[in-house]
């Protein structure tokens, strides 16, 4: 089992041509099916591949399944975080440990089909540094979640100084140079979608239809999604700070004027 601290330095020379980083949290219901489909996809690629699972403090049987996969397959590596830090930190840990010339981030719930990896690799081989995967449709998701996701990206891009590609999740391919740049950033509270956009490089976007979750349930609750959206907006926009400053100045001015009027009346 891989056991590295979160501050592990990214290797300067890659040991494989591609890494697939998979953050997982309590996904025992879908993990085996995901790995089987991923393995079938990777077997068709002419690449030396490592699959790195990052267990974000699971409390079910996820880690036991991962241990078994690692024991049976030499291309599989597993890192287990000491507790549930959240998906952003799990992805960051995976990026620090990944050793490939290209790194693919993918969720385990099979909403993002592993079969699309081949097209992502082609785009990378053609010169793209980042291959964004844009959701053309989102099967199996409620109208409320789709509406709030739509609103989030539009509000984010109205306020943010760095445009974030709308309808693009964490499913993407990153060149080694991009990974190295991300690993140099010191942010502790990370909004990865914003960081992917902020680092720049040559980015291309492929469209796909997102499938329903294959098994299990989403670990994202609406309140947590709301907090995540607020963190993203405040991390990449000065607009909230400016609004708070203006409100504070206005409140101070009104307070001074109110006291002045009270003093005048008292006289």
CSV table of C-alpha atoms in Angstrom, one decimal:
chain,number,residue,atom,x,y,z
A,1,UNK,CA,0.0,0.0,0.0
A,2,UNK,CA,1.2,3.5,-0.7
A,3,UNK,CA,1.6,5.6,2.4
A,4,UNK,CA,2.7,9.1,1.7
A,5,UNK,CA,2.1,12.4,3.5
A,6,UNK,CA,0.1,15.0,1.6
A,7,UNK,CA,3.2,17.0,1.1
A,8,UNK,CA,4.9,14.3,-1.0
A,9,UNK,CA,6.7,16.0,-3.9
A,10,UNK,CA,5.7,15.2,-7.5
A,11,UNK,CA,8.4,13.2,-9.3
A,12,UNK,CA,10.3,15.1,-11.9
A,13,UNK,CA,10.5,12.1,-14.2
A,14,UNK,CA,7.4,10.1,-14.9
A,15,UNK,CA,7.5,6.3,-14.5
A,16,UNK,CA,4.5,5.6,-16.7
A,17,UNK,CA,2.7,7.3,-19.6
A,18,UNK,CA,-0.6,7.7,-17.9
A,19,UNK,CA,-2.2,7.8,-14.4
A,20,UNK,CA,-5.9,7.4,-13.7
A,21,UNK,CA,-6.7,9.0,-10.3
A,22,UNK,CA,-10.0,7.9,-8.7
A,23,UNK,CA,-11.2,9.6,-5.5
A,24,UNK,CA,-13.5,7.3,-3.6
A,25,UNK,CA,-15.7,7.7,-0.5
A,26,UNK,CA,-18.0,4.9,0.7
A,27,UNK,CA,-18.4,3.4,-2.8
A,28,UNK,CA,-18.5,-0.3,-2.1
A,29,UNK,CA,-21.7,-0.8,-4.1
A,30,UNK,CA,-20.2,0.4,-7.5
A,31,UNK,CA,-16.4,0.0,-7.1
A,32,UNK,CA,-16.1,-3.5,-8.6
A,33,UNK,CA,-18.2,-2.6,-11.6
A,34,UNK,CA,-16.3,0.6,-12.2
A,35,UNK,CA,-12.9,-1.1,-12.0
A,36,UNK,CA,-13.9,-3.8,-14.4
A,37,UNK,CA,-15.0,-1.3,-17.0
A,38,UNK,CA,-11.9,0.8,-16.5
A,39,UNK,CA,-9.7,-2.2,-16.9
A,40,UNK,CA,-11.3,-3.2,-20.1
A,41,UNK,CA,-10.8,0.4,-21.5
A,42,UNK,CA,-7.2,0.6,-20.4
A,43,UNK,CA,-6.3,-2.8,-21.9
A,44,UNK,CA,-7.1,-1.4,-25.4
A,45,UNK,CA,-4.7,1.6,-25.0
A,46,UNK,CA,-1.2,1.5,-26.1
A,47,UNK,CA,0.0,3.1,-22.9
A,48,UNK,CA,1.7,2.1,-19.7
A,49,UNK,CA,-0.9,2.9,-17.1
A,50,UNK,CA,-1.2,3.2,-13.3
A,51,UNK,CA,-4.6,3.3,-11.5
A,52,UNK,CA,-4.4,5.3,-8.3
A,53,UNK,CA,-7.4,5.1,-5.9
A,54,UNK,CA,-7.6,7.7,-3.2
A,55,UNK,CA,-9.8,6.5,-0.3
A,56,UNK,CA,-11.1,9.6,1.3
A,57,UNK,CA,-11.7,8.0,4.8
A,58,UNK,CA,-14.4,5.5,3.8
A,59,UNK,CA,-16.3,3.8,6.6
A,60,UNK,CA,-17.8,1.0,4.6
A,61,UNK,CA,-16.1,-1.9,2.7
A,62,UNK,CA,-14.5,0.3,0.1
A,63,UNK,CA,-10.9,0.1,1.5
A,64,UNK,CA,-11.1,-3.7,1.7
A,65,UNK,CA,-12.1,-3.9,-1.9
A,66,UNK,CA,-9.3,-1.6,-2.9
A,67,UNK,CA,-6.8,-3.7,-0.9
A,68,UNK,CA,-7.9,-6.8,-2.8
A,69,UNK,CA,-7.6,-5.0,-6.2
A,70,UNK,CA,-4.1,-3.9,-5.3
A,71,UNK,CA,-3.1,-7.4,-4.3
A,72,UNK,CA,-4.3,-8.9,-7.6
A,73,UNK,CA,-3.2,-6.2,-10.1
A,74,UNK,CA,0.2,-4.6,-10.2
A,75,UNK,CA,-1.0,-1.5,-12.0
A,76,UNK,CA,-3.3,-0.6,-9.1
A,77,UNK,CA,-2.1,1.6,-6.2
A,78,UNK,CA,-4.1,2.7,-3.2
A,79,UNK,CA,-3.6,5.6,-0.8
A,80,UNK,CA,-5.9,6.0,2.2
A,81,UNK,CA,-6.4,9.4,3.8
A,82,UNK,CA,-6.5,9.5,7.6
A,83,UNK,CA,-10.1,10.8,7.6
A,84,UNK,CA,-12.7,12.3,5.2
A,85,UNK,CA,-11.0,15.5,4.0
A,86,UNK,CA,-13.4,16.0,1.0
A,87,UNK,CA,-13.1,15.3,-2.7
A,88,UNK,CA,-11.0,18.4,-3.5
A,89,UNK,CA,-8.3,17.3,-1.1
A,90,UNK,CA,-8.5,13.7,-2.2
A,91,UNK,CA,-7.9,14.8,-5.8
A,92,UNK,CA,-5.0,17.0,-4.7
A,93,UNK,CA,-3.4,14.0,-2.9
A,94,UNK,CA,-3.9,11.9,-6.1
A,95,UNK,CA,-2.3,14.6,-8.3
A,96,UNK,CA,0.8,14.7,-6.0
A,97,UNK,CA,1.2,10.9,-6.1
A,98,UNK,CA,0.4,10.4,-9.8
A,99,UNK,CA,3.5,9.6,-11.9
A,100,UNK,CA,2.2,9.6,-15.5
A,101,UNK,CA,2.9,11.9,-18.3
A,102,UNK,CA,-0.9,12.5,-18.4
A,103,UNK,CA,-3.3,12.2,-15.5
A,104,UNK,CA,-7.0,11.5,-15.8
A,105,UNK,CA,-9.4,12.4,-13.0
A,106,UNK,CA,-12.6,10.3,-13.0
A,107,UNK,CA,-15.3,9.6,-10.4
A,108,UNK,CA,-16.2,6.0,-9.5
A,109,UNK,CA,-20.0,6.2,-9.9
A,110,UNK,CA,-19.9,5.5,-13.7
A,111,UNK,CA,-21.7,8.7,-14.5
A,112,UNK,CA,-18.6,9.6,-16.4
A,113,UNK,CA,-18.0,6.7,-18.8
A,114,UNK,CA,-14.5,5.3,-18.7
A,115,UNK,CA,-14.9,4.5,-22.4
A,116,UNK,CA,-14.3,8.2,-23.2
A,117,UNK,CA,-10.7,8.0,-22.0
A,118,UNK,CA,-9.6,6.9,-25.4
A,119,UNK,CA,-10.9,10.1,-27.0
A,120,UNK,CA,-9.2,12.1,-24.2
A,121,UNK,CA,-5.9,10.5,-24.9
A,122,UNK,CA,-6.2,11.3,-28.6
A,123,UNK,CA,-6.8,14.9,-27.9
A,124,UNK,CA,-3.8,14.9,-25.5
A,125,UNK,CA,-1.6,13.3,-28.1
A,126,UNK,CA,-2.7,16.0,-30.6
A,127,UNK,CA,-1.3,18.7,-28.3
A,128,UNK,CA,-3.9,19.5,-25.6
A,129,UNK,CA,-2.5,20.2,-22.1
A,130,UNK,CA,-6.0,19.9,-20.5
A,131,UNK,CA,-8.9,18.0,-22.0
A,132,UNK,CA,-12.1,19.2,-20.4
A,133,UNK,CA,-15.2,16.9,-20.5
A,134,UNK,CA,-18.4,19.0,-20.8
A,135,UNK,CA,-21.7,17.5,-19.9
A,136,UNK,CA,-24.1,17.8,-22.8
A,137,UNK,CA,-26.9,16.1,-20.8
A,138,UNK,CA,-27.2,14.9,-17.2
A,139,UNK,CA,-29.3,11.7,-17.0
A,140,UNK,CA,-30.7,10.7,-13.6
A,141,UNK,CA,-30.3,14.1,-12.0
A,142,UNK,CA,-33.2,16.1,-10.6
A,143,UNK,CA,-34.4,19.3,-12.2
A,144,UNK,CA,-33.4,21.1,-9.1
A,145,UNK,CA,-29.8,19.9,-9.2
A,146,UNK,CA,-29.5,20.6,-12.9
A,147,UNK,CA,-31.0,24.1,-12.4
A,148,UNK,CA,-28.7,25.0,-9.5
A,149,UNK,CA,-25.6,23.6,-11.4
A,150,UNK,CA,-26.6,25.8,-14.4
A,151,UNK,CA,-27.0,28.8,-12.2
A,152,UNK,CA,-23.7,28.2,-10.4
A,153,UNK,CA,-21.6,28.2,-13.5
A,154,UNK,CA,-23.3,31.3,-14.9
A,155,UNK,CA,-23.0,33.3,-11.6
A,156,UNK,CA,-19.5,32.1,-11.1
A,157,UNK,CA,-18.4,33.4,-14.5
A,158,UNK,CA,-20.2,36.7,-14.0
A,159,UNK,CA,-18.3,37.4,-10.8
A,160,UNK,CA,-15.0,35.5,-11.4
A,161,UNK,CA,-11.9,37.1,-12.8
A,162,UNK,CA,-11.0,33.6,-14.2
A,163,UNK,CA,-13.6,32.1,-16.6
A,164,UNK,CA,-14.5,28.5,-15.4
A,165,UNK,CA,-15.8,26.3,-18.3
A,166,UNK,CA,-19.5,25.8,-17.7
A,167,UNK,CA,-20.9,22.2,-17.3
A,168,UNK,CA,-17.5,20.8,-16.9
A,169,UNK,CA,-16.9,18.7,-13.7
A,170,UNK,CA,-13.8,17.1,-12.5
A,171,UNK,CA,-13.6,14.5,-15.3
A,172,UNK,CA,-10.7,15.6,-17.4
A,173,UNK,CA,-7.1,14.9,-18.5
A,174,UNK,CA,-4.1,16.9,-17.4
A,175,UNK,CA,-0.7,16.9,-18.9
A,176,UNK,CA,2.3,16.4,-16.6
A,177,UNK,CA,3.2,20.2,-16.9
A,178,UNK,CA,-0.3,21.1,-15.7
A,179,UNK,CA,-0.1,18.7,-12.7
A,180,UNK,CA,3.3,20.1,-11.8
A,181,UNK,CA,1.9,23.6,-11.8
A,182,UNK,CA,-1.1,22.6,-9.7
A,183,UNK,CA,1.2,20.9,-7.2
A,184,UNK,CA,3.1,24.1,-6.7
A,185,UNK,CA,0.0,26.0,-5.5
A,186,UNK,CA,-0.2,26.5,-1.8
A,187,UNK,CA,-4.0,26.9,-1.4
A,188,UNK,CA,-5.4,24.8,1.5
A,189,UNK,CA,-9.1,25.3,0.8
A,190,UNK,CA,-9.1,24.2,-2.9
A,191,UNK,CA,-11.7,24.8,-5.5
A,192,UNK,CA,-10.2,22.6,-8.2
A,193,UNK,CA,-12.5,23.6,-11.1
A,194,UNK,CA,-11.2,27.1,-10.6
A,195,UNK,CA,-7.6,26.1,-10.3
A,196,UNK,CA,-7.8,24.0,-13.5
A,197,UNK,CA,-8.9,27.1,-15.3
A,198,UNK,CA,-6.5,29.5,-13.5
A,199,UNK,CA,-3.3,27.6,-14.4
A,200,UNK,CA,-3.9,28.2,-18.1
A,201,UNK,CA,-2.2,26.0,-20.7
A,202,UNK,CA,-3.8,24.8,-24.0
A,203,UNK,CA,-7.3,23.5,-23.2
A,204,UNK,CA,-9.7,21.7,-25.4
A,205,UNK,CA,-13.3,20.5,-24.6
A,206,UNK,CA,-15.1,17.4,-25.6
A,207,UNK,CA,-18.9,16.9,-25.1
A,208,UNK,CA,-20.5,13.8,-23.7
A,209,UNK,CA,-23.8,12.6,-22.2
A,210,UNK,CA,-23.5,11.9,-18.5
A,211,UNK,CA,-25.1,8.6,-17.4
A,212,UNK,CA,-27.1,8.0,-14.3
A,213,UNK,CA,-25.3,6.7,-11.2
A,214,UNK,CA,-24.7,3.0,-11.6
A,215,UNK,CA,-25.2,2.1,-7.9
A,216,UNK,CA,-25.1,3.6,-4.5
A,217,UNK,CA,-26.0,7.2,-3.7
A,218,UNK,CA,-24.4,10.6,-4.1
A,219,UNK,CA,-22.3,11.8,-1.1
A,220,UNK,CA,-23.1,15.4,-2.0
A,221,UNK,CA,-26.0,16.9,0.0
A,222,UNK,CA,-27.6,20.2,-1.1
A,223,UNK,CA,-26.2,22.2,1.9
A,224,UNK,CA,-22.7,20.9,1.2
A,225,UNK,CA,-23.1,21.8,-2.5
A,226,UNK,CA,-24.2,25.3,-1.5
A,227,UNK,CA,-21.2,25.8,0.8
A,228,UNK,CA,-19.0,24.4,-2.0
A,229,UNK,CA,-20.4,26.9,-4.5
A,230,UNK,CA,-19.9,29.8,-2.1
A,231,UNK,CA,-16.3,28.7,-1.5
A,232,UNK,CA,-15.7,28.6,-5.3
A,233,UNK,CA,-17.2,32.1,-5.9
A,234,UNK,CA,-15.3,33.7,-3.0
A,235,UNK,CA,-12.0,32.0,-4.0
A,236,UNK,CA,-12.0,33.3,-7.5
A,237,UNK,CA,-13.8,36.6,-7.3
A,238,UNK,CA,-13.3,39.9,-5.4
A,239,UNK,CA,-16.9,40.9,-5.9
A,240,UNK,CA,-18.1,39.5,-2.5
A,241,UNK,CA,-15.3,41.4,-0.7
A,242,UNK,CA,-16.2,44.6,-2.6
A,243,UNK,CA,-19.9,44.2,-1.7
A,244,UNK,CA,-19.0,43.6,1.9
A,245,UNK,CA,-16.7,46.7,1.9
A,246,UNK,CA,-19.4,48.9,0.3
A,247,UNK,CA,-22.1,47.6,2.8
A,248,UNK,CA,-19.7,48.3,5.7
A,249,UNK,CA,-18.9,51.8,4.5
A,250,UNK,CA,-22.6,52.5,4.0
A,251,UNK,CA,-23.5,51.2,7.4
A,252,UNK,CA,-20.8,53.3,9.0
A,253,UNK,CA,-22.0,56.4,7.2
A,254,UNK,CA,-25.6,55.8,8.2
A,255,UNK,CA,-24.6,55.2,11.8
A,256,UNK,CA,-22.7,58.5,11.9
A,257,UNK,CA,-25.6,60.3,10.3
A,258,UNK,CA,-28.1,58.7,12.8
A,259,UNK,CA,-26.0,59.7,15.8
A,260,UNK,CA,-25.7,63.3,14.4
A,261,UNK,CA,-29.5,63.5,14.1
A,262,UNK,CA,-30.0,62.2,17.6
A,263,UNK,CA,-27.5,64.7,19.0
A,264,UNK,CA,-29.3,67.5,17.1
A,265,UNK,CA,-32.7,66.4,18.4
A,266,UNK,CA,-31.3,66.2,22.0
A,267,UNK,CA,-30.3,69.8,21.8
